PDB file of C-alpha atoms in Angstrom:
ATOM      1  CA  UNK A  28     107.004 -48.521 -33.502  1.00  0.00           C
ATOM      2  CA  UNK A  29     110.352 -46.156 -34.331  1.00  0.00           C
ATOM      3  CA  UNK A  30     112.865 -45.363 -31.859  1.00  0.00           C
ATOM      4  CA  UNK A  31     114.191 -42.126 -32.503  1.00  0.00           C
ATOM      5  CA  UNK A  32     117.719 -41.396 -32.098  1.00  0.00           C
ATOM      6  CA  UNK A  33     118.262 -38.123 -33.671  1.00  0.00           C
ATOM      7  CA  UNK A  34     116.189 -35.262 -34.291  1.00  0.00           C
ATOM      8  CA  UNK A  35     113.540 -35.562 -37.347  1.00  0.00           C
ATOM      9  CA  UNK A  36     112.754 -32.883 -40.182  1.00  0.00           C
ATOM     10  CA  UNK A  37     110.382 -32.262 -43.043  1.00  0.00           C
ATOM     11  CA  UNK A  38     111.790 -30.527 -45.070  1.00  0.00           C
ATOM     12  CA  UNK A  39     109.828 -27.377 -46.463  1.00  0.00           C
ATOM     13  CA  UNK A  40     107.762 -29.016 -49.954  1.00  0.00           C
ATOM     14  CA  UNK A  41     108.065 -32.513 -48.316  1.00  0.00           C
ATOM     15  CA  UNK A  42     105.137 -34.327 -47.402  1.00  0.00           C
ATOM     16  CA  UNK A  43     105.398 -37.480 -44.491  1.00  0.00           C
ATOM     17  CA  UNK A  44     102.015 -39.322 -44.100  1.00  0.00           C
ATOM     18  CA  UNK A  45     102.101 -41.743 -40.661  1.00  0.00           C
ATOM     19  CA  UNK A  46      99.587 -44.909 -40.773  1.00  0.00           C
ATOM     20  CA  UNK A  47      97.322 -45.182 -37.460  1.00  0.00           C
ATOM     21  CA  UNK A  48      99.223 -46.723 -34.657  1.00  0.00           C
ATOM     22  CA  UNK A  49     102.168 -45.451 -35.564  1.00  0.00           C
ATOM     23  CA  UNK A  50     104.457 -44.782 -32.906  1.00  0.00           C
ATOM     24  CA  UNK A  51     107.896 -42.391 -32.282  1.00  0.00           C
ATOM     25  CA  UNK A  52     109.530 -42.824 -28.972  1.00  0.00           C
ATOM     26  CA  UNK A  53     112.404 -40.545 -28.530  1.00  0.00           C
ATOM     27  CA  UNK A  54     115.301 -42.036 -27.127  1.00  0.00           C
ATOM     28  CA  UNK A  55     117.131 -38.391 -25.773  1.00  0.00           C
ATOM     29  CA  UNK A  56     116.195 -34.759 -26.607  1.00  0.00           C
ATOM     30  CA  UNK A  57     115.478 -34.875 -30.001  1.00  0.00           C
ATOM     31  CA  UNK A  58     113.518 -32.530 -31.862  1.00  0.00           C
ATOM     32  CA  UNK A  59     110.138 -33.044 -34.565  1.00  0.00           C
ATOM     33  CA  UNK A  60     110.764 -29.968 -36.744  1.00  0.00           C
ATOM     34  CA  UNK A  61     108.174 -29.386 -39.347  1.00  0.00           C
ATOM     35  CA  UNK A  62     108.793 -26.988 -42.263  1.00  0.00           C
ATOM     36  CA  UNK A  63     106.504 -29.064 -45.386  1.00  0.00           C
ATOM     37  CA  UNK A  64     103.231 -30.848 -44.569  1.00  0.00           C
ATOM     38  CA  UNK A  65     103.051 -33.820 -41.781  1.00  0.00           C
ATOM     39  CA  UNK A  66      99.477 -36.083 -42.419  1.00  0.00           C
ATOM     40  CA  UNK A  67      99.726 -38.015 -39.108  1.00  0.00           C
ATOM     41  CA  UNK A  68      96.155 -39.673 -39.313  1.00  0.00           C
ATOM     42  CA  UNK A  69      95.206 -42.031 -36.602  1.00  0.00           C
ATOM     43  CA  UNK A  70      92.289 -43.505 -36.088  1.00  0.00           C
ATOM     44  CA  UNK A  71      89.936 -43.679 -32.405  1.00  0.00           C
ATOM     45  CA  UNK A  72      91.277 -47.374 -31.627  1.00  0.00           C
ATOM     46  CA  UNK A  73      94.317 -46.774 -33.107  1.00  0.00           C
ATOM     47  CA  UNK A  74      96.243 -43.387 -32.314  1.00  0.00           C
ATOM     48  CA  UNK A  75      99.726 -42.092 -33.212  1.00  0.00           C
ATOM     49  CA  UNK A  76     101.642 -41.746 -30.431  1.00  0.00           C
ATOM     50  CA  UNK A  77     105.087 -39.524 -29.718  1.00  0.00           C
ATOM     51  CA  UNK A  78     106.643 -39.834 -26.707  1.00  0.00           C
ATOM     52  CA  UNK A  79     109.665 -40.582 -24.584  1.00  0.00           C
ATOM     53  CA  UNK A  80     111.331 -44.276 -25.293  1.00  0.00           C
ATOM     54  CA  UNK A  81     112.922 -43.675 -21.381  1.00  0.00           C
ATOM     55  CA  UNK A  82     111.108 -41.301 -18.862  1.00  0.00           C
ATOM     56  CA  UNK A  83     114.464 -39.801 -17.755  1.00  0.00           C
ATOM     57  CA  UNK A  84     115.153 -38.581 -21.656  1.00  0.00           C
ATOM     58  CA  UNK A  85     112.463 -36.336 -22.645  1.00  0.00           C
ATOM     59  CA  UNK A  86     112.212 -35.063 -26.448  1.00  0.00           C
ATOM     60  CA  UNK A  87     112.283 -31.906 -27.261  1.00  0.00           C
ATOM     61  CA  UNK A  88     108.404 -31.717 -28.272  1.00  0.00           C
ATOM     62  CA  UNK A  89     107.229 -30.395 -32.519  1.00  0.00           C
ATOM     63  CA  UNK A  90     108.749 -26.804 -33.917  1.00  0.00           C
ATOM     64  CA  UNK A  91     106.095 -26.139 -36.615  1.00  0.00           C
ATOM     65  CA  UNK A  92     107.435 -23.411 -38.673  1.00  0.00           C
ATOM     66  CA  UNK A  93     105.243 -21.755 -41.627  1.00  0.00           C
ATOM     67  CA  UNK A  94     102.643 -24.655 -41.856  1.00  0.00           C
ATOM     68  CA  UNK A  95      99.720 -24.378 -43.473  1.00  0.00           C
ATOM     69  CA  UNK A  96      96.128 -26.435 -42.960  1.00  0.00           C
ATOM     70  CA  UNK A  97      97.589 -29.315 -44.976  1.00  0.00           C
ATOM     71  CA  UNK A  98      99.279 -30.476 -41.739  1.00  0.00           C
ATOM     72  CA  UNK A  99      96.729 -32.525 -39.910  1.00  0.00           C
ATOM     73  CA  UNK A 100      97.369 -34.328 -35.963  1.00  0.00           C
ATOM     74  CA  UNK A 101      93.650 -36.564 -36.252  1.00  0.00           C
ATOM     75  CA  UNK A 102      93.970 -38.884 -33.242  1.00  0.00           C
ATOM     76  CA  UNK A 103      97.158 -38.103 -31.869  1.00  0.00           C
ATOM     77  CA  UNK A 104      99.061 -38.591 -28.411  1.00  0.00           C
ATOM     78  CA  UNK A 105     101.710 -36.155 -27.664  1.00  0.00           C
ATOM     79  CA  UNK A 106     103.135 -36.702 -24.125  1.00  0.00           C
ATOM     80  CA  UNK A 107     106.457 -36.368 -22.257  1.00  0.00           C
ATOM     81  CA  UNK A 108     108.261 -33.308 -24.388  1.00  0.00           C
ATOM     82  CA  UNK A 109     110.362 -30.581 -22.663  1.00  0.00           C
ATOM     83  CA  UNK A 110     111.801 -27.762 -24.728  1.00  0.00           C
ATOM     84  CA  UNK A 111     114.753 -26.121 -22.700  1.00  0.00           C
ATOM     85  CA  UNK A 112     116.848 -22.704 -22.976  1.00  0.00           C
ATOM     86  CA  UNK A 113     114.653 -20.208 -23.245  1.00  0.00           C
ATOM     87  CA  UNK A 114     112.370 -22.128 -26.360  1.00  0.00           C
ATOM     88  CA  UNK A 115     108.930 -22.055 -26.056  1.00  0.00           C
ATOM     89  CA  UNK A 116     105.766 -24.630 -26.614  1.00  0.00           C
ATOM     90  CA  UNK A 117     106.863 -27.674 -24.587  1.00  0.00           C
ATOM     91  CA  UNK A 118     104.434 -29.786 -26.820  1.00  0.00           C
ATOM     92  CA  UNK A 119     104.395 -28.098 -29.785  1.00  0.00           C
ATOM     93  CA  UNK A 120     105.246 -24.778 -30.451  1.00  0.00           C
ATOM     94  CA  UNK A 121     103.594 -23.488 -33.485  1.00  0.00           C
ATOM     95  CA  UNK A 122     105.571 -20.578 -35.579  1.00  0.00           C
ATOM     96  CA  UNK A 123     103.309 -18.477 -38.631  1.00  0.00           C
ATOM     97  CA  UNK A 124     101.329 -22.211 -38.917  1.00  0.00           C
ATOM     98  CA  UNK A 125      98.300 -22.821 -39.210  1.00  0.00           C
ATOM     99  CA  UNK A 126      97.775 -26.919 -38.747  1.00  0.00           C
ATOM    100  CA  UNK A 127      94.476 -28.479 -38.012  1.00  0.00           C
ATOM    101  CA  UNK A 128      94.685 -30.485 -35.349  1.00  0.00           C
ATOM    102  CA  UNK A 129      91.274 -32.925 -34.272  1.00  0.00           C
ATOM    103  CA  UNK A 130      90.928 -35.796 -31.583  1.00  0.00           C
ATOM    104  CA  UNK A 131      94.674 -35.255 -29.941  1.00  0.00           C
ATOM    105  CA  UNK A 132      96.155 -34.874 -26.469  1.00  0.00           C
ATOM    106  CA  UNK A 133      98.761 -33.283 -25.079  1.00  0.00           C
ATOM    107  CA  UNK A 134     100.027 -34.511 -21.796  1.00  0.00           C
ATOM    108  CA  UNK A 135     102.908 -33.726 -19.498  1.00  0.00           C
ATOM    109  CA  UNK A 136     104.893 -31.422 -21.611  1.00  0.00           C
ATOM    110  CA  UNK A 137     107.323 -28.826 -19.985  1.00  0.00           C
ATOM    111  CA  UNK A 138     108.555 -25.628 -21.723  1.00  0.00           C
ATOM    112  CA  UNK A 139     111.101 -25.493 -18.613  1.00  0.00           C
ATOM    113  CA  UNK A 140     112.339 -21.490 -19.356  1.00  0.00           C
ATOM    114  CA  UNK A 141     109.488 -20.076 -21.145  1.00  0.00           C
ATOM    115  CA  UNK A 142     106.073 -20.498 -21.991  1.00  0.00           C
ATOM    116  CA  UNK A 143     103.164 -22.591 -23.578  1.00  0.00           C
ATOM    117  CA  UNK A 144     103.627 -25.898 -21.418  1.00  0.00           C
ATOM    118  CA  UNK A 145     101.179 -27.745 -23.465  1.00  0.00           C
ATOM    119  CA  UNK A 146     101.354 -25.499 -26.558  1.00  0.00           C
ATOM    120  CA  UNK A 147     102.816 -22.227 -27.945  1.00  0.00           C
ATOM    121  CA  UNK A 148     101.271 -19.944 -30.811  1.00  0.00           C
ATOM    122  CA  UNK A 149     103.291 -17.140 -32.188  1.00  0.00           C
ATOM    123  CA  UNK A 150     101.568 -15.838 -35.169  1.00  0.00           C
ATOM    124  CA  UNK A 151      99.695 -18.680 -35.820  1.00  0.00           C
ATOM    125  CA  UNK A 152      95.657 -19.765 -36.353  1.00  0.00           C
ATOM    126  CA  UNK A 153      95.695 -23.092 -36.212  1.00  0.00           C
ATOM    127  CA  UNK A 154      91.826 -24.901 -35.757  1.00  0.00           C
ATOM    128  CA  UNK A 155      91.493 -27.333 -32.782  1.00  0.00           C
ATOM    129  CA  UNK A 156      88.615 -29.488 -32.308  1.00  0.00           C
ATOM    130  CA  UNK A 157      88.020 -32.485 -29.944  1.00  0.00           C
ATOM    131  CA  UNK A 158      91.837 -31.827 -28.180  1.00  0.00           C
ATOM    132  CA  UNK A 159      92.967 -32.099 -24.658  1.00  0.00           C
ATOM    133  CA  UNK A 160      95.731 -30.382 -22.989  1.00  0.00           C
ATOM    134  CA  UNK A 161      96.301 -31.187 -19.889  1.00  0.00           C
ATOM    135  CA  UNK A 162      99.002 -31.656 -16.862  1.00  0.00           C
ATOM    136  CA  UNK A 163     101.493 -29.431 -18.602  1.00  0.00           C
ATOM    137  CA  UNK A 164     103.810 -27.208 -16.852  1.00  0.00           C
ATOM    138  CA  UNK A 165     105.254 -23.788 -18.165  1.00  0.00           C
ATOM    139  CA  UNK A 166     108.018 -21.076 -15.763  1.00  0.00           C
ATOM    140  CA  UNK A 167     106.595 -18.323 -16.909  1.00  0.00           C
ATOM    141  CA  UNK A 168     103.147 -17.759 -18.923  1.00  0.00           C
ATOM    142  CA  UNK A 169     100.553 -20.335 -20.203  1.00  0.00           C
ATOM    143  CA  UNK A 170     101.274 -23.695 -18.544  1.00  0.00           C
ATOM    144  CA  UNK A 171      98.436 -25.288 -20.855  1.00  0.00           C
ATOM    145  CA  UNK A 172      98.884 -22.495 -24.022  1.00  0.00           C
ATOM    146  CA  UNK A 173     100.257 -19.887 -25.058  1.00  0.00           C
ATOM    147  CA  UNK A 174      99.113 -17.363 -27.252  1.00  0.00           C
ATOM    148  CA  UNK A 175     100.963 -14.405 -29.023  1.00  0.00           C
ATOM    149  CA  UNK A 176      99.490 -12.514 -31.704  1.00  0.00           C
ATOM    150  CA  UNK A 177      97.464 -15.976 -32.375  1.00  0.00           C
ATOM    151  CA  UNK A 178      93.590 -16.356 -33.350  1.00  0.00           C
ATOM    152  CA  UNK A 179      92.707 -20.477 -32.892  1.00  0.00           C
ATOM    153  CA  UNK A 180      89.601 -21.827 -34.031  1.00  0.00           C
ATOM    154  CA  UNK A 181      89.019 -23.945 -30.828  1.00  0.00           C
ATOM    155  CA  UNK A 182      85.763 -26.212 -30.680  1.00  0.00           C
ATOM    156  CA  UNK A 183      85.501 -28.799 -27.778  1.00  0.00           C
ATOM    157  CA  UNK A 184      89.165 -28.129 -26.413  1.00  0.00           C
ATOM    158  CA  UNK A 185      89.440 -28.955 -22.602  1.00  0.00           C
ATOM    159  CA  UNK A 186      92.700 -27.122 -21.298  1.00  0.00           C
ATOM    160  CA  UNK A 187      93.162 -28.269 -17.641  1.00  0.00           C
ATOM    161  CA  UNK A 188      95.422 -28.888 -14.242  1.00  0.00           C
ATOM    162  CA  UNK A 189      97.905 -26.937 -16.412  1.00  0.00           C
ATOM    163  CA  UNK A 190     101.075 -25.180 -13.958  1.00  0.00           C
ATOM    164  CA  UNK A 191     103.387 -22.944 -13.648  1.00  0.00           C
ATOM    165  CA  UNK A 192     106.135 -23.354 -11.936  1.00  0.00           C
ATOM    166  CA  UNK A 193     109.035 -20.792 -10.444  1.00  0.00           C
ATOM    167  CA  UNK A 194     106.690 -17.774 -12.205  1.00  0.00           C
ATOM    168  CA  UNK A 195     109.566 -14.444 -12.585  1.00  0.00           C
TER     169      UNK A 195
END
């Protein structure tokens, strides 16, 4: 178990591989930014889990920037992010990336000014299979996801009791 004070980065041509039942809790609005390749491999009795270390601090949720298929979420728990000021993908927001991501939830996410509660694609075809998204909330478009000029491979995705809330 980490707890996060400060926001994390790979770095673009780094590589961080996370052991199943790994977990992050974010103590405060910190940022996952992802520029290399993350392998965060869990297993199904054992998942990775990223969320708040308090419920009254929520992180900031994963910026995936330029990613390519060697990123991999397998078995993963994302719950309790909220991006703020206008950024999108309360989640994960996904920018020109194309992750796989297999066996993963994401729960209770806010993208509080914009859209993509759950998750965000801009420009990005990233394959889902066996993921949940769920109970996320958005203000203006896609309280579960988000797509702009996006093409996901989805296979077995459930996307449900999604919001939006104060819709302008």
């Amino acid at each position: 178990t980490y707890h996060i004070t400060d926001d994390l980065t790979i770095a673009d041509g780094d590589t961080l591989y996370l052991d199943a039942g790994t977990q992050f809790l974010f103590d405060g609005e910190y940022d996952f930014n992802i520029y290399g390749t993350l392998k965060a491999i869990g297993t199904e009795t054992d998942s990775i889990i990223f969320d708040n270390y308090v419920d009254t601090l929520r992180w900031k949720g994963f910026t995936l920037e330029n990613v390519l298929e060697e990123t991999e979420f397998r078995y993963v728990k994302i719950s309790g992010a909220k991006k703020k000021e206008y950024i999108p993908g309360g989640g994960m927001y996904l920018f020109s990336s194309d992750p796989i991501l297999s066996h993963m939830t994401i729960t209770n996410c806010m993208s509080s000014d914009s859209s993509g509660g759950g998750m965000h694609l801009d420009n990005s075809n990233p394959t889902l299979t066996n993921v949940t998204i769920s109970n996320n909330t958005a203000n203006r478009y896609g309280g579960g996801m988000y797509l702009f000029y996006s093409n996901p491979n989805l296979t077995h995705v459930t996307i449900e009791n999604n919001t939006l809330e104060n819709y302008y």
